[in-house]
Amino acid sequence: MTASPSPAPRLDFADRVLSKLENALNMVAAASIFMLMIVATVQVLGRKLLNWPVPGYIDIAEQSIAVFAFLAVAYCQRLGGHVRMELVLDKFRGRPLWLAEAIQTLATLVLIAVLAWFAYGHFERAWEFGDSTIDIELPTWPSKLMVPVAFGVLFVRLGIQLVGFLRLIVTPDAVPVAVPLIINVEEMARAESDAAVGDDETPPSKDGSDSR
Amino acid sequence: MSNLEIGITVTVLMMVFLLMGMRVAFAAALGGTIGLVWILAGRMGFEKALFAGLGMAGTIPHSKSVTYALSILPMFILIGFLAFHAGLTKALFEAAKRWFGRLPGGLAVATVFATAGFAAVSGASTATAAVFARVAIPEMLREGYDKRLAAGVVAAGGTLATLIPPSAILVIYAIIVEESVGKLLIAGFLPGIVSAIIYAAIIVSFVSFRPGLGPRSQVYTWTQRFKSIPATTPIISVIFIIFGSMYFGWATPTEAGALGAFVVFVIAVLRGMSAGALRDALLETAKLTVMIFTIIWGVLVYVRFLGFAGLPEAFSVWIQSLDYPPIVILLCILAAYAVLGMFMDAIGMLLLTLPVVQPAVLALGYDPIWFGIIVVKMAELCLITPPIGLNCFVVSSVRPEINVQDVFRGCAPFFVADVLTVAVLIAFPEIVLVLPQMMLKG
């Protein structure tokens, strides 16, 4: 399918399939943020100017939080977006580095499995008892369902990353596949400045030439 | 083991996870989950504790995230990403140049006030520094400014974004220490302006002594000055919306944030923002939003455990038992933050330490809102100090002709200015507290 053969085709395939799902979930989260902006604007203008507030606005806003607070969690993990300290890790190379990465990924995997399981229980109770919000009685189970769903996807993502790190422990010199790599502060700075394109400016050239 | 000993053991364990490169959010949640089970095991036996502890940990992500106050976060982040497309930076810089250009080091002073203005639509230091590195540095260099000064002022000016609302980090502080989001945001306003004025004063005095650093620029007439104002209307309206609605209680912080984002969105669309750019801004917003929420619930799992362990109370009691005046202890804490911040990301550092440190500082008799502003100012300081001051790397990355050591050196005067600002805020806490105290609604 791809132009150049992957060094780890099956892992690569799993990575790409899951990436599609993660991207879609991030898109849903992004859309929910846009919707919240619109609903809250209509609410404040309606309330102030027309004395016609959006019914159940607080309930809607609150329940929608679960969409953007959780759904993109695996997407963020794939891109290495969750903050961490790389102070010590940065000193390691090769096998010790991959070993440390594998251990911390495994620990996270176990944590997320446990949290997903019990978050599902939290959803199940809301579903069975028919919990609803105070004002317009929205059922709360859909928002509670977001947590186990998002953690489930994160679990699979962590599993793929764990396999990726284990592969590198076995063959430390192989090309890394499906794992987040440590980026140094200069690369981080470049990513930040590329994201913030000012007005009247052409985006910085992305010719790939290393300036340093 | 006593609860306190469990608290300390688990905290040490969490630090090991952190050093191994575990994501801050997950290390905190893992530490908290293990700690909850461990502490409950002493009360109800292991089997029951396992179920109760894990059940508690599994409920926290949803129950702590789904609170109305937190819905403001994506709104603020969105304003920041949309602001780049709303064509505000050039207009701000132009206006600031016409008004302040006559001062010694006028262009650098203009940069400070333009970044302060941009801070009103942005809560991100690094992004603000990146934008002004593109707009302001070339102009300063063209006019013969010292490149260190030019780079330093942009890197330091960027840090104003986190004090002046909208500011995500102040919202996070408010949530973690359970203070009013609105009050903290309003409280950041004056200290942000004071910071900018002190930056400007430092530039003026430096350049007065060494005029070679920044030649005087063109003089503008009053007509030219006033003509530059209309282009900055979007910024002024956003300040008016966010500040006004919270200060006078017209709207909740989320409503104000949403309305602010909507205004910037409309301006960006009018200026021809493409659908692709809007999509990118939203996707970036979603990514940053989930990152912040994850770290919030992760830390709150840990905080729940800390409460059981009684660690914050024990730390407070210990701090109070020290035979030093509160101000000495406060300065030690701030110095510790300055050092820690050299190696850790600001959000991670504040979230992990505040649950223990903040109650102790309150016990010393300091105001929680005031301490929030001071601590955020300290966290910002770390963005312009070596070895990993991100703002300096951002400036150097946008302007590869200025190497990062030069940016760090250029930041030195502003580091002094920041220390001065913190001293001023400690000496005159009213600067922080006057606006929140006058607010009509919490």
mmCIF file with all atom_site columns, N, CA and C in Angstrom, chain B residues 330-342 349 378:
data_model
loop_
_atom_site.group_PDB
_atom_site.id
_atom_site.type_symbol
_atom_site.label_atom_id
_atom_site.label_alt_id
_atom_site.label_comp_id
_atom_site.label_asym_id
_atom_site.label_entity_id
_atom_site.label_seq_id
_atom_site.pdbx_PDB_ins_code
_atom_site.Cartn_x
_atom_site.Cartn_y
_atom_site.Cartn_z
_atom_site.occupancy
_atom_site.B_iso_or_equiv
_atom_site.pdbx_formal_charge
_atom_site.auth_seq_id
_atom_site.auth_comp_id
_atom_site.auth_asym_id
_atom_site.auth_atom_id
_atom_site.pdbx_PDB_model_num
ATOM 1  N N  . LEU B 1 330 ? 8.260  31.785 52.326 1.00 0.00 ? 330 LEU B N  1
ATOM 2  C CA . LEU B 1 330 ? 7.681  32.042 51.010 1.00 0.00 ? 330 LEU B CA 1
ATOM 3  C C  . LEU B 1 330 ? 8.779  32.177 49.960 1.00 0.00 ? 330 LEU B C  1
ATOM 4  N N  . LEU B 1 331 ? 9.812  32.944 50.291 1.00 0.00 ? 331 LEU B N  1
ATOM 5  C CA . LEU B 1 331 ? 10.899 33.140 49.328 1.00 0.00 ? 331 LEU B CA 1
ATOM 6  C C  . LEU B 1 331 ? 11.606 31.821 49.020 1.00 0.00 ? 331 LEU B C  1
ATOM 7  N N  . CYS B 1 332 ? 11.754 30.971 50.047 1.00 0.00 ? 332 CYS B N  1
ATOM 8  C CA . CYS B 1 332 ? 12.364 29.655 49.804 1.00 0.00 ? 332 CYS B CA 1
ATOM 9  C C  . CYS B 1 332 ? 11.508 28.845 48.836 1.00 0.00 ? 332 CYS B C  1
ATOM 10 N N  . ILE B 1 333 ? 10.182 28.876 49.058 1.00 0.00 ? 333 ILE B N  1
ATOM 11 C CA . ILE B 1 333 ? 9.287  28.130 48.174 1.00 0.00 ? 333 ILE B CA 1
ATOM 12 C C  . ILE B 1 333 ? 9.399  28.653 46.741 1.00 0.00 ? 333 ILE B C  1
ATOM 13 N N  . LEU B 1 334 ? 9.427  29.978 46.600 1.00 0.00 ? 334 LEU B N  1
ATOM 14 C CA . LEU B 1 334 ? 9.520  30.564 45.261 1.00 0.00 ? 334 LEU B CA 1
ATOM 15 C C  . LEU B 1 334 ? 10.856 30.196 44.610 1.00 0.00 ? 334 LEU B C  1
ATOM 16 N N  . ALA B 1 335 ? 11.926 30.202 45.404 1.00 0.00 ? 335 ALA B N  1
ATOM 17 C CA . ALA B 1 335 ? 13.239 29.830 44.859 1.00 0.00 ? 335 ALA B CA 1
ATOM 18 C C  . ALA B 1 335 ? 13.210 28.375 44.394 1.00 0.00 ? 335 ALA B C  1
ATOM 19 N N  . ALA B 1 336 ? 12.536 27.521 45.194 1.00 0.00 ? 336 ALA B N  1
ATOM 20 C CA . ALA B 1 336 ? 12.427 26.111 44.805 1.00 0.00 ? 336 ALA B CA 1
ATOM 21 C C  . ALA B 1 336 ? 11.696 25.988 43.471 1.00 0.00 ? 336 ALA B C  1
ATOM 22 N N  . TYR B 1 337 ? 10.639 26.789 43.281 1.00 0.00 ? 337 TYR B N  1
ATOM 23 C CA . TYR B 1 337 ? 9.915  26.757 42.008 1.00 0.00 ? 337 TYR B CA 1
ATOM 24 C C  . TYR B 1 337 ? 10.806 27.207 40.860 1.00 0.00 ? 337 TYR B C  1
ATOM 25 N N  . ALA B 1 338 ? 11.622 28.228 41.119 1.00 0.00 ? 338 ALA B N  1
ATOM 26 C CA . ALA B 1 338 ? 12.491 28.740 40.055 1.00 0.00 ? 338 ALA B CA 1
ATOM 27 C C  . ALA B 1 338 ? 13.463 27.644 39.599 1.00 0.00 ? 338 ALA B C  1
ATOM 28 N N  . VAL B 1 339 ? 13.967 26.873 40.564 1.00 0.00 ? 339 VAL B N  1
ATOM 29 C CA . VAL B 1 339 ? 14.910 25.809 40.218 1.00 0.00 ? 339 VAL B CA 1
ATOM 30 C C  . VAL B 1 339 ? 14.180 24.660 39.523 1.00 0.00 ? 339 VAL B C  1
ATOM 31 N N  . LEU B 1 340 ? 13.063 24.230 40.116 1.00 0.00 ? 340 LEU B N  1
ATOM 32 C CA . LEU B 1 340 ? 12.286 23.120 39.559 1.00 0.00 ? 340 LEU B CA 1
ATOM 33 C C  . LEU B 1 340 ? 11.848 23.436 38.128 1.00 0.00 ? 340 LEU B C  1
ATOM 34 N N  . GLY B 1 341 ? 11.459 24.689 37.928 1.00 0.00 ? 341 GLY B N  1
ATOM 35 C CA . GLY B 1 341 ? 10.956 25.103 36.623 1.00 0.00 ? 341 GLY B CA 1
ATOM 36 C C  . GLY B 1 341 ? 12.005 25.032 35.530 1.00 0.00 ? 341 GLY B C  1
ATOM 37 N N  . MET B 1 342 ? 13.268 25.003 35.939 1.00 0.00 ? 342 MET B N  1
ATOM 38 C CA . MET B 1 342 ? 14.317 24.887 34.925 1.00 0.00 ? 342 MET B CA 1
ATOM 39 C C  . MET B 1 342 ? 14.292 23.512 34.280 1.00 0.00 ? 342 MET B C  1
ATOM 40 N N  . MET B 1 349 ? 4.634  20.917 36.743 1.00 0.00 ? 349 MET B N  1
ATOM 41 C CA . MET B 1 349 ? 5.262  21.325 38.003 1.00 0.00 ? 349 MET B CA 1
ATOM 42 C C  . MET B 1 349 ? 4.222  21.891 38.971 1.00 0.00 ? 349 MET B C  1
ATOM 43 N N  . MET B 1 378 ? 6.214  32.955 38.543 1.00 0.00 ? 378 MET B N  1
ATOM 44 C CA . MET B 1 378 ? 7.439  32.170 38.712 1.00 0.00 ? 378 MET B CA 1
ATOM 45 C C  . MET B 1 378 ? 7.578  31.129 37.604 1.00 0.00 ? 378 MET B C  1
#
